[in-house]
Coordinates of C-alpha atoms and ligand atoms in Angstrom, one line a residue:
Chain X
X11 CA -130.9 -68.5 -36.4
X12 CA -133.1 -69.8 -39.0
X13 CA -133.9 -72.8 -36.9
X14 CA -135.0 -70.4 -34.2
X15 CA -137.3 -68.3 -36.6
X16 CA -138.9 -71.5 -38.0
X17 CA -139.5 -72.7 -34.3
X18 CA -140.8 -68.9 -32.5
X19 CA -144.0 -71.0 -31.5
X20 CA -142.1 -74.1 -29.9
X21 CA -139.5 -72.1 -28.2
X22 CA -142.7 -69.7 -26.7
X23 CA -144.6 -73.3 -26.0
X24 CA -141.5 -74.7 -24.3
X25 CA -140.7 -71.3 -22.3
X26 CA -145.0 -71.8 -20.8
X27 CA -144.2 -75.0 -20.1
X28 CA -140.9 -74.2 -17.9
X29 CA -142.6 -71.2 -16.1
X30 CA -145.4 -73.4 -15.6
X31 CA -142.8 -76.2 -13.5
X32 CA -140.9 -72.8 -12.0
X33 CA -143.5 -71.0 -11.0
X34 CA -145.6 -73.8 -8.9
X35 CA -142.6 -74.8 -7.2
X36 CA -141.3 -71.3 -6.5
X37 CA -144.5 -70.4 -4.8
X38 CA -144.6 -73.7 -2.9
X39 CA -141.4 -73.9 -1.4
X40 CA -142.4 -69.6 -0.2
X41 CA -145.1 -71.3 1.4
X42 CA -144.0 -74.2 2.9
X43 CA -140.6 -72.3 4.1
X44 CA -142.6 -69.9 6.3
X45 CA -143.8 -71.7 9.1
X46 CA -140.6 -74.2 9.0
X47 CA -138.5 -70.7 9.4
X48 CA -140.7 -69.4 11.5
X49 CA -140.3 -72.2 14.0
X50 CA -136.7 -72.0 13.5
X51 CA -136.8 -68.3 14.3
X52 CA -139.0 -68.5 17.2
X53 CA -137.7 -71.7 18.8
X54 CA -134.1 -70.8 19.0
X55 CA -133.2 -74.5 20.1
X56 CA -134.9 -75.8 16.7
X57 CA -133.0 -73.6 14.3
X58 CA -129.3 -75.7 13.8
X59 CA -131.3 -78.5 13.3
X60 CA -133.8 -76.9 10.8
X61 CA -132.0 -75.2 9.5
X62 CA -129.3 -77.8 8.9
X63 CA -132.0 -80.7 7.5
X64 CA -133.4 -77.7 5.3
X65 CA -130.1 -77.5 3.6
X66 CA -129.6 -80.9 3.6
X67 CA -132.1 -81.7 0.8
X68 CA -129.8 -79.6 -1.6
X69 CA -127.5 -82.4 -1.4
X70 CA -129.4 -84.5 -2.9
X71 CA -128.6 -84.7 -6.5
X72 CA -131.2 -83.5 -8.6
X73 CA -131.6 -86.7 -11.8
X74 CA -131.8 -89.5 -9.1
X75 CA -134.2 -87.5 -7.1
X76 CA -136.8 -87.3 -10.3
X77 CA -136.3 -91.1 -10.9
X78 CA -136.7 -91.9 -7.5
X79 CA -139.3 -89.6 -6.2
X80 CA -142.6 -91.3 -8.2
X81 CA -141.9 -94.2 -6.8
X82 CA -142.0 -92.9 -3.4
X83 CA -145.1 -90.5 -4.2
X84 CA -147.0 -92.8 -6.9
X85 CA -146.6 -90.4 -9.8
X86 CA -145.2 -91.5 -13.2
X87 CA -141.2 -90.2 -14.1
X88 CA -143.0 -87.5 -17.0
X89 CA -145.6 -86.4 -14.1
X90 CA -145.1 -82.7 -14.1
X91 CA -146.0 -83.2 -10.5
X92 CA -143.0 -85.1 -9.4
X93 CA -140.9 -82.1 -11.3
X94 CA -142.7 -79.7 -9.6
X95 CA -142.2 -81.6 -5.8
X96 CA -138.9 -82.4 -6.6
X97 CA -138.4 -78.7 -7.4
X98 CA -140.1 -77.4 -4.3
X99 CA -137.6 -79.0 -2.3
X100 CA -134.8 -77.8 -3.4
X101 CA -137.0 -74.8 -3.0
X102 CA -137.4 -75.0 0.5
X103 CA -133.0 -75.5 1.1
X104 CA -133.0 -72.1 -0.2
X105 CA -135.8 -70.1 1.5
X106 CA -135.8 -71.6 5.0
X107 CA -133.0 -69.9 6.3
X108 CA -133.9 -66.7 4.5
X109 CA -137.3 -66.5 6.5
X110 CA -135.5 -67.2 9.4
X111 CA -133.3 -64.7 9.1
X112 CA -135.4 -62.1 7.5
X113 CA -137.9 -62.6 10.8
X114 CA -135.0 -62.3 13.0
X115 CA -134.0 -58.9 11.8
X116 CA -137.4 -57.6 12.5
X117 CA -136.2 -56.7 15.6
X118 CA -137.8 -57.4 19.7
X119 CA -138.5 -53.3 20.1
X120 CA -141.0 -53.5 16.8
X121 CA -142.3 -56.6 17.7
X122 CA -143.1 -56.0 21.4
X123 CA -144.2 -52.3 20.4
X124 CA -146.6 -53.8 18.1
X125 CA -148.4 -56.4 21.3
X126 CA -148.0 -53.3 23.4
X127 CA -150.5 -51.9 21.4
X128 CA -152.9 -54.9 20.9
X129 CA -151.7 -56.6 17.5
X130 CA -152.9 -60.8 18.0
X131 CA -150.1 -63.1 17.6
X132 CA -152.0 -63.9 14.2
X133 CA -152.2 -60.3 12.8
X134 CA -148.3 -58.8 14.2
X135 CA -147.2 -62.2 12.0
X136 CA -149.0 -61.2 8.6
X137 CA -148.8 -57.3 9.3
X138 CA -145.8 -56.5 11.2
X139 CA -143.5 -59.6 10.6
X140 CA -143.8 -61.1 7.5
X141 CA -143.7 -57.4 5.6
X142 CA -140.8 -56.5 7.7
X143 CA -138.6 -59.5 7.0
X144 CA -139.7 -58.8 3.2
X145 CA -136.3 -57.6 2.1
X146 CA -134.8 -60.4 3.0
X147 CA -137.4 -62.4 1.9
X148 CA -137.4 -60.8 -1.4
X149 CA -133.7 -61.6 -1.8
X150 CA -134.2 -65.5 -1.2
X151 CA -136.5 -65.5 -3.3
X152 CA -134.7 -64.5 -6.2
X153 CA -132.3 -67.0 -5.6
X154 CA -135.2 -69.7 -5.4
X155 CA -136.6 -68.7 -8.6
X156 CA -133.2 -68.2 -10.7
X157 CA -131.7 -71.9 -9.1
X158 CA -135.4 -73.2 -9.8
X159 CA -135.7 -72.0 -13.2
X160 CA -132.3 -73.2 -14.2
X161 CA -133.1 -77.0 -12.3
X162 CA -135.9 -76.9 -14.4
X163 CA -133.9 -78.1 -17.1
X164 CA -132.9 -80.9 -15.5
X165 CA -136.4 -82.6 -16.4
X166 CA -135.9 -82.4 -20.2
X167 CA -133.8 -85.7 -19.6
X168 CA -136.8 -87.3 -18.8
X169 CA -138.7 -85.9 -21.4
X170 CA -140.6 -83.6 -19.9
X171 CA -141.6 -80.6 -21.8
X172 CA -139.9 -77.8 -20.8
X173 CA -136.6 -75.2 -22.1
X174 CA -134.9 -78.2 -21.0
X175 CA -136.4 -80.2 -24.0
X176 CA -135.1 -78.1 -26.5
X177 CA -130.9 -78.5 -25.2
X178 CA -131.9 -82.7 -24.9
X179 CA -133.9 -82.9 -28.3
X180 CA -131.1 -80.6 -30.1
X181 CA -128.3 -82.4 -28.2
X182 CA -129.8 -86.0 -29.8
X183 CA -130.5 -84.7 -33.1
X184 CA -127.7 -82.5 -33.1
X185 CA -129.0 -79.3 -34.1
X186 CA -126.8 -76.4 -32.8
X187 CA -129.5 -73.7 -32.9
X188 CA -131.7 -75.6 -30.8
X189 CA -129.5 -76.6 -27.7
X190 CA -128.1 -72.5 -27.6
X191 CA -131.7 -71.3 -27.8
X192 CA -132.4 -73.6 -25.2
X193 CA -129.4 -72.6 -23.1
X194 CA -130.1 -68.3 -23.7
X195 CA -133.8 -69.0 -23.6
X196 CA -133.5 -70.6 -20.0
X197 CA -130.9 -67.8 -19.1
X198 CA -133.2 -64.9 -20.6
X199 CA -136.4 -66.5 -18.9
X200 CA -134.7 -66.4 -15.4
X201 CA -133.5 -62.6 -16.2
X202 CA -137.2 -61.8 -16.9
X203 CA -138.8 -63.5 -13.5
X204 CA -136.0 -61.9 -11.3
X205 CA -136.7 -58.5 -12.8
X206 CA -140.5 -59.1 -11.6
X207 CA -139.7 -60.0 -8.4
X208 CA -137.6 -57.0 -8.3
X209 CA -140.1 -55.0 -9.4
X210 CA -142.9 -56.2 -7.1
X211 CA -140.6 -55.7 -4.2
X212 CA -140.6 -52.1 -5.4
X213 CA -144.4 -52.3 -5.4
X214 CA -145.2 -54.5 -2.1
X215 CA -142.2 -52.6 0.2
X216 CA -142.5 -49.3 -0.8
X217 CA -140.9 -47.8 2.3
X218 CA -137.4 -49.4 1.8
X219 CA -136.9 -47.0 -0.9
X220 CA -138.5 -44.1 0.9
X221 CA -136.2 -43.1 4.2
X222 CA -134.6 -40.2 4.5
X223 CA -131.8 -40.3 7.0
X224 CA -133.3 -39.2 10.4
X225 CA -133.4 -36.0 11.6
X226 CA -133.3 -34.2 8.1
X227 CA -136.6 -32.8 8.8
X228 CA -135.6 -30.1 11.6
X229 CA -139.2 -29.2 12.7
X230 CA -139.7 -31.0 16.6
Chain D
X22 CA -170.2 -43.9 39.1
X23 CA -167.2 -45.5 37.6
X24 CA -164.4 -46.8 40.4
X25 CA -162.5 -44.2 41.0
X26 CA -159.1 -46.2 40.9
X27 CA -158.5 -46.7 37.8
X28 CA -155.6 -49.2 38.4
X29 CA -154.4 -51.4 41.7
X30 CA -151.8 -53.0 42.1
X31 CA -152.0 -55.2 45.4
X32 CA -148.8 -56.8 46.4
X33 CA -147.6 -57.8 43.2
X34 CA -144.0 -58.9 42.6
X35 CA -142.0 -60.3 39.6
X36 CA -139.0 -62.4 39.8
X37 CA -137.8 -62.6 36.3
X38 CA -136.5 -66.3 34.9
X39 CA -133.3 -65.9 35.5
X40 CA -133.3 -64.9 39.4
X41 CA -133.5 -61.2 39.2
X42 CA -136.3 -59.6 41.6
X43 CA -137.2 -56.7 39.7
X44 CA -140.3 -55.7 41.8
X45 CA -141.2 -57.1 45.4
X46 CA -144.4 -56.7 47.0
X47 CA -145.8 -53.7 45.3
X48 CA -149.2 -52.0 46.2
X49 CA -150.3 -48.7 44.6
X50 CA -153.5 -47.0 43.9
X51 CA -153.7 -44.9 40.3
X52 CA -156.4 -42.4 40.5
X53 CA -158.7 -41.8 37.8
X54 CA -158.4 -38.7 35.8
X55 CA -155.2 -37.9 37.0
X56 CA -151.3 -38.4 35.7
X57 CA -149.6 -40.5 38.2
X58 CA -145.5 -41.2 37.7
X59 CA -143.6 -43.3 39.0
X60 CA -140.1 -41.8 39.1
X61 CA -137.2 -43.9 40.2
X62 CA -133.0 -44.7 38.9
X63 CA -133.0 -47.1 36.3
X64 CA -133.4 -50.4 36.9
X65 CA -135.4 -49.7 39.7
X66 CA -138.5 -51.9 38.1
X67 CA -140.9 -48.9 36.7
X68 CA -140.6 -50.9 33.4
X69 CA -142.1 -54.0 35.0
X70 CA -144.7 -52.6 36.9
X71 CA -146.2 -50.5 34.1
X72 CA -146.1 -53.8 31.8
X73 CA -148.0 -55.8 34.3
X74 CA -151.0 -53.4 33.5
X75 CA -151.4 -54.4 30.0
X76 CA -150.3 -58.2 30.7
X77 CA -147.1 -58.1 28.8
X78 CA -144.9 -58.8 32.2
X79 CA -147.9 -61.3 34.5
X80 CA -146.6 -61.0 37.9
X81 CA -145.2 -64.0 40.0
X82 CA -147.6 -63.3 43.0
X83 CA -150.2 -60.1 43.8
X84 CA -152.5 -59.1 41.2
X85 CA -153.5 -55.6 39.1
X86 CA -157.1 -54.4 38.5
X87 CA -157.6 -52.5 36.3
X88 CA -161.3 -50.7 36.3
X89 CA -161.6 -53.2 39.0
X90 CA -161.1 -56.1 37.5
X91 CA -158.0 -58.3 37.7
X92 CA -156.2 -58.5 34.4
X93 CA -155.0 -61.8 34.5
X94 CA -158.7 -63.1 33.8
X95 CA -158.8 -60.3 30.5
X96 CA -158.1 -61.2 27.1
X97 CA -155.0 -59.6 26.9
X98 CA -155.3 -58.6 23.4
X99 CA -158.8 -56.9 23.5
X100 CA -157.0 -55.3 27.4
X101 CA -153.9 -53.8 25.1
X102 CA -156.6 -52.1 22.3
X103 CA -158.4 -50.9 25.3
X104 CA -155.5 -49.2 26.9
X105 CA -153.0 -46.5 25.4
X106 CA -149.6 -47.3 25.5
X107 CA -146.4 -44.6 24.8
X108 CA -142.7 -46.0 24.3
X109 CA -139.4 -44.3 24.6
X110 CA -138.5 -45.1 21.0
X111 CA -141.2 -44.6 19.7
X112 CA -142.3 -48.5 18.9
X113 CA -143.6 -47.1 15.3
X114 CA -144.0 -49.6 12.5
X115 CA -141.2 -48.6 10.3
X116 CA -143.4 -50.2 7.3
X117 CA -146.1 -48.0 8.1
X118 CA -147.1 -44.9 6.9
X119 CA -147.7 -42.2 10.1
X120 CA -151.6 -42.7 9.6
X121 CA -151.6 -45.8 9.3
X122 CA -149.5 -46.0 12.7
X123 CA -152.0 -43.5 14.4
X124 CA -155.2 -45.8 12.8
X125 CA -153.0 -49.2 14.1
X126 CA -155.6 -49.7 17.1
X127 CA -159.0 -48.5 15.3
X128 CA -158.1 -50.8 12.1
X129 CA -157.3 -53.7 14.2
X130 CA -160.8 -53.6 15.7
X131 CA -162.0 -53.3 12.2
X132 CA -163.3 -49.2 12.1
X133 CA -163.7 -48.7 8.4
X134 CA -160.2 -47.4 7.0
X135 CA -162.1 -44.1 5.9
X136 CA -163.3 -43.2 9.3
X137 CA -159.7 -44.3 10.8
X138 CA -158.2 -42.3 8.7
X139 CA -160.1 -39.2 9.5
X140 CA -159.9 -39.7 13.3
X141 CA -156.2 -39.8 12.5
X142 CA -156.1 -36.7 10.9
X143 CA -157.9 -35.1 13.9
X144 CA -155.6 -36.9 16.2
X145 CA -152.4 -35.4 14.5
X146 CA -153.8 -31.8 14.5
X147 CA -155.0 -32.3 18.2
X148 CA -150.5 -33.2 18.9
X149 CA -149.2 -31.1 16.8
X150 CA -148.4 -32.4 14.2
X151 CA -148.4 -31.2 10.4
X152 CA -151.4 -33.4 8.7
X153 CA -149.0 -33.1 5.8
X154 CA -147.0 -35.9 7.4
X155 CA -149.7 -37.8 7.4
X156 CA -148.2 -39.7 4.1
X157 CA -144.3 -40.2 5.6
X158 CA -142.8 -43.1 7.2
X159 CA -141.6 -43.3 10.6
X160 CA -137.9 -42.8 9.7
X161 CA -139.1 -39.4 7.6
X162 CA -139.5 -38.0 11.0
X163 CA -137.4 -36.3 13.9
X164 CA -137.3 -38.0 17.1
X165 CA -139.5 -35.2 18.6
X166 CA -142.3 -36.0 15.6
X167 CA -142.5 -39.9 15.9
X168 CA -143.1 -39.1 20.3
X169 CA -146.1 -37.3 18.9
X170 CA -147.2 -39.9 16.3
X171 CA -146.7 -42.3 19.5
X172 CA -148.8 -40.3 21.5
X173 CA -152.1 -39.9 18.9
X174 CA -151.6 -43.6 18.4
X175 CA -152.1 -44.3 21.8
X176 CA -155.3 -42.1 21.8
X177 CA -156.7 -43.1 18.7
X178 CA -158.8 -45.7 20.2
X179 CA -160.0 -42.7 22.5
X180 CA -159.1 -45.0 25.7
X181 CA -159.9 -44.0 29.7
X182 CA -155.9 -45.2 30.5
X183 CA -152.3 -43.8 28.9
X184 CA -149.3 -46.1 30.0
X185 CA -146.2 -43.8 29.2
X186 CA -142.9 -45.5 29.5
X187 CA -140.0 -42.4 29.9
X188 CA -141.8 -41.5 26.8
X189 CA -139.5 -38.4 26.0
X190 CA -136.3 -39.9 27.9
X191 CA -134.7 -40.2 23.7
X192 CA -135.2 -36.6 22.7
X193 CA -133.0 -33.4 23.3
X194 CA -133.6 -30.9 26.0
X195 CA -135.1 -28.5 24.1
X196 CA -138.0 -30.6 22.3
X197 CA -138.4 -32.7 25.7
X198 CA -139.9 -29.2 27.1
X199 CA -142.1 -28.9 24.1
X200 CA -143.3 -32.5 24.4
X201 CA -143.7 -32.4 28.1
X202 CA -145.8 -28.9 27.5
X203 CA -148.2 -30.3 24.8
X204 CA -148.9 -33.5 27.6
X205 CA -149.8 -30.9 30.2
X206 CA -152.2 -29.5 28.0
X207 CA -153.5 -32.5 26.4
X208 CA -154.2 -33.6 30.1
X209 CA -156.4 -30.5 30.7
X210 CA -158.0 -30.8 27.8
X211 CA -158.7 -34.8 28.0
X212 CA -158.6 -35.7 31.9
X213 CA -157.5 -39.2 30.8
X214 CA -155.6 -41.6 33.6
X215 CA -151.7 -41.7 33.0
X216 CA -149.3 -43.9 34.3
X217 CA -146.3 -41.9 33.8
X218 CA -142.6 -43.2 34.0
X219 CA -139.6 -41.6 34.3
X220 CA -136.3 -41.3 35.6
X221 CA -136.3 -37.5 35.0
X222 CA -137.1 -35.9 38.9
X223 CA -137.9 -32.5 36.8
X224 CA -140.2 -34.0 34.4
X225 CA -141.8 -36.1 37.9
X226 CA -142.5 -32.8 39.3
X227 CA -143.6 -31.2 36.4
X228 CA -145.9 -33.6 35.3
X229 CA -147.5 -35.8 38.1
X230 CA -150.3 -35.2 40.1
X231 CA -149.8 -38.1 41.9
X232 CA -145.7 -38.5 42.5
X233 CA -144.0 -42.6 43.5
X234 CA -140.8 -42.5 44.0
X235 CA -139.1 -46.1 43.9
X236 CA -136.2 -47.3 45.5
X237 CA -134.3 -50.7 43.5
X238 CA -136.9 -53.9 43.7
X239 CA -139.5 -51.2 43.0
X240 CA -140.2 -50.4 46.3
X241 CA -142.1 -47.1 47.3
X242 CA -139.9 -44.6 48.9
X243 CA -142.9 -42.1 49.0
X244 CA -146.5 -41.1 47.8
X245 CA -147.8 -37.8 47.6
X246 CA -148.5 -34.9 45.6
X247 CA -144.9 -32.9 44.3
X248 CA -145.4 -30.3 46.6
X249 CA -145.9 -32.5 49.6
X250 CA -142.9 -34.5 49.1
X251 CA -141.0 -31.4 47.9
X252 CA -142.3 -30.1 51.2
X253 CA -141.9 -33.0 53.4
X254 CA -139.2 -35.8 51.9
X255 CA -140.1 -39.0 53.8
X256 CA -136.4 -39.5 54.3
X257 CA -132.5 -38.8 52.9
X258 CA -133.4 -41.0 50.0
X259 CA -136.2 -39.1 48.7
X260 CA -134.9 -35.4 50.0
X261 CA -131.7 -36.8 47.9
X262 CA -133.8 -38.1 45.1
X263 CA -135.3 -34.5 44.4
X264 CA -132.7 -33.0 44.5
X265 CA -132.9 -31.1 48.1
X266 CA -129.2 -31.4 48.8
X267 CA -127.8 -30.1 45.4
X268 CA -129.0 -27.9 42.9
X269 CA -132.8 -28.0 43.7
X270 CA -131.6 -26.8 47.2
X271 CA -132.9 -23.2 47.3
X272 CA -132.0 -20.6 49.4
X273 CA -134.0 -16.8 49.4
X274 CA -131.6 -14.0 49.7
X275 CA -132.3 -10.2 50.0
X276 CA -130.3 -8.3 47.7
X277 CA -131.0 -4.3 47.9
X278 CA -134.5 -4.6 49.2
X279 CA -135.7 -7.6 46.7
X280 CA -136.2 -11.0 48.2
X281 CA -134.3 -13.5 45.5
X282 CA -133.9 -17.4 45.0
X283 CA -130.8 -18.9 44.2
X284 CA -130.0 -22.5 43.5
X285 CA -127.4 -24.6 45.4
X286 CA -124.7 -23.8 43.3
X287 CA -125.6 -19.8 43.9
X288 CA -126.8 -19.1 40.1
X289 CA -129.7 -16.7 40.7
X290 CA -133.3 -18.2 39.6
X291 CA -135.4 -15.0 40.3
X292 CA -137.5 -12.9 42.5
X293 CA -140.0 -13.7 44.7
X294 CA -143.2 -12.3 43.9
X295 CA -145.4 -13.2 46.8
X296 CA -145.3 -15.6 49.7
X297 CA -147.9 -18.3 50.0
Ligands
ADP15 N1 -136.9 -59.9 30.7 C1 -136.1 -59.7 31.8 N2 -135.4 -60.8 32.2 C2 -134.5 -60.6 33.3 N3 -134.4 -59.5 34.0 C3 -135.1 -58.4 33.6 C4 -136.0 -58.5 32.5 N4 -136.6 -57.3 32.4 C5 -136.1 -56.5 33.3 N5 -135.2 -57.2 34.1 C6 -134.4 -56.7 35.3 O1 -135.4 -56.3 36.2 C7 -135.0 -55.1 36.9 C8 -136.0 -54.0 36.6 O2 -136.1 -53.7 35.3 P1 -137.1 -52.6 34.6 O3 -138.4 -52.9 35.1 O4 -136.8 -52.6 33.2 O5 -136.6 -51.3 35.4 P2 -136.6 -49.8 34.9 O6 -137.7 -49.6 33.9 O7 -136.9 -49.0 36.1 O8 -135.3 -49.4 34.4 C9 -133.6 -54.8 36.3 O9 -132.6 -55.3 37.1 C10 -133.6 -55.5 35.0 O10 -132.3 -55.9 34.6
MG16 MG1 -137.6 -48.9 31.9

């Protein structure tokens, strides 16, 4: 406990540091897994096989991946940016398949009531679609972010700076305190992001937690 | 002097992917300003013919004008904001509040949200509806509701033409009658062009001006105003079809002096008042 008082500003440093690998990555892989699952979803012949290579990257075990990947991308091993790609990958396993599936529960009658009525191909995707499959979305996301922010960690072996740091640096110079504040700080910090997303899925879908059952209202 | 058919279809047909011919040479001319339906059993290809107007079903041979102009050289995007469009469930966006499902078409052509929202407003009054639902969802509403939140979203972009598939075919007897009631009035007050479908005979005679009665492959047993074919069926499919050989078969009977109608089943309907 003392250690952790006396190090308050290196444990808050170390926690920036991780959200600051998490948080690039988590966004990415949202990004890049849209139009991949989207493909998968509208295409039906593509989706085994997207779907399939999507999860396929999760195989691949996370340590050899850092080593390996700046010498395929030209980066150095301590580059936050190889953490970060290395990261969004494993980002992208997750969320392919839940934008796939969160666009195929939209649903044909919404979808074809909404060109019925004149929505572009462009605008029933962002306006229709995308905030229809948000539940789903929502919930892989939240997986993404609390498997990111625990890979994270991974990267302290390498020595770059993150939660991660503190478990290797207490681990070699066996301090106790350190490697368990790493450990509940990394645990704590994941608790904090998924309450967020949680929350702004409160915010940004607003009518999942409005329905009343149908017909409860008895005026025609 | 605008045309005064508002929609043609000449000799169109549609022979779905897989093999089924759901409509085979088809030709049929929708007045303007008046409610044309097409009734006919299900299956019978109303669904198809009414989505070739908008260009969500493109037809394998013929071609549809619409304001004389064939639709397969329109944008089909700017043609669907152009043209009203009603759906048996409803087709509200669940994620939607109701007026920002009424507003769907003026927002897409970019109308100011403000102004939207105030022709909305006037749109729910002018069906109905409480402006105090303005600020539900879909799913807050009763079937009967979300028909009406359907039908101001199809007027919303105030347009000449109302496509109306069996728009009241999922609600209960009682509020169908109030739907259909608040459409006849609507018509007299805006004189819009509807292209009505239904496989309802009663709510074909009650509502068209202009009847079509389909056989299967969406072929036209007979055109004509309800009292015309009422009057003269074309043949035993249409005198069958409206119901001449069962319960719409009236007979007059004098009973103590007073001439009265009773249905095929002998349940009285009611006097006659005058003849002619
Ligand atoms: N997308 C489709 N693919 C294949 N067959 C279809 C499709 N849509 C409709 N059909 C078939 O075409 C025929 C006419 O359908 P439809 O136009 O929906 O009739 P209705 O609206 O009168 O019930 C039916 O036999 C139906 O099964
Ligand atoms: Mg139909």
């Amino acid at each position: 406990m003392t250690w952790v008082m006396a190090n308050l500003g290196l444990i808050a440093e170390r926690a920036l540091s991780h959200l600051g690998l998490a948080v690039p990555a988590v966004i990415a892989s949202f990004l890049l897994s849209l139009p991949v699952g989207w493909f998968a979803h509208h295409y039906r012949w593509s989706r085994t096989a997207l779907l399939g290579a999507a999860g396929l990257l999760y195989a691949i075990p996370s340590l050899p991946l850092f080593v390996l990947l700046p010498t395929l991308i030209g980066t150095g091993v301590r580059d936050r940016v190889n953490v970060i790609i290395a990261l969004t990958l494993y980002g992208i396993a997750l969320m392919v398949r839940s934008v796939a599936d969160g666009l195929d529960a939209v649903g044909v009658p919404t979808t074809s009531a909404a060109t019925a009525v004149g929505y572009s191909t462009a605008s029933r995707f962002l306006q229709v679609e995308l905030p229809l499959a948000g539940p789903v979305l929502l919930a892989g996301l939240r997986v993404v972010a609390v498997s990111t922010i625990s890979l994270v960690t991974v990267s302290g072996v390498l020595g770059v700076s993150s939660l991660g740091l503190l478990f290797v640096d207490g681990f070699q110079r066996g301090i106790v305190a350190e490697v368990v504040a790493g450990i509940v700080a990394t645990v704590l910090l994941a608790l904090a992001v998924d309450a967020a997303l949680v929350l702004a899925g409160r915010v940004l879908l607003p009518w999942t937690r409005r329905s009343r059952p149908q017909g409860s209202l008895v005026t025609p | 002097m605008p045309d005064a058919r508002m929609i043609e279809f000449r000799s169109v047909s549609k022979t779905y992917p897989d093999g089924t011919v759901a409509v085979a040479d088809f030709s049929l001319v929708v007045p303007r300003g008046q409610t044309t339906v097409l009734v006919g059993s299900s299956g019978s290809g109303k669904t198809t013919l009414l989505r070739m107007v908008n260009r969500m079903v493109s037809p394998t041979s013929g071609e549809v004008l619409v304001d004389g102009q064939d639709v397969a050289g329109v944008d089909p995007v700017r043609l669907r904001r152009r043209i009203g469009y009603v759906m048996q469930e409803s087709g509200l966006m669940p994620h939607r509040l109701v007026i920002d499902n009424i507003a769907t078409v003026p927002r897409l052509n970019r109308v100011p949200k403000a102004s939207a929202h105030a022709r909305a407003l006037e749109l729910m009054e002018l069906v109905g509806l409480d402006p105090a639902m303005a600020r539900r969802y879909p799913s807050q509403l009763s079937g009967g509701q979300q028909q009406r939140v359907g039908v101001a979203r199809a007027l919303a972009a105030d347009p000449d033409l109302l496509l109306m598939d069996e728009p009241f075919g999922a609600v209960d007897p009682i509020v169908r009658a109030e739907l259909q009631a608040e459409l006849l009035r609507l018509q007299r007050e805006l004189r819009k062009t509807i292209l009505f479908i239904t496989h309802d005979i009663s709510e074909a005679l009650l509502l068209g001006e202009q009847l079509v009665i389909l056989r299967t492959g969406g072929e036209i047993a007979q055109v004509g105003a309800p009292l015309e074919i009422v009057a003269d069926p074309a043949d035993d499919f249409v005198a069958g079809f409206v119901g001449l050989t069962g319960e719409r078969r009236l007979v007059v009977r004098r009973v103590d002096g007073v001439d009265i109608v009773v249905d095929g089943s002998g349940r009285p309907l009611g006097q006659v008042a005058a003849r002619g």
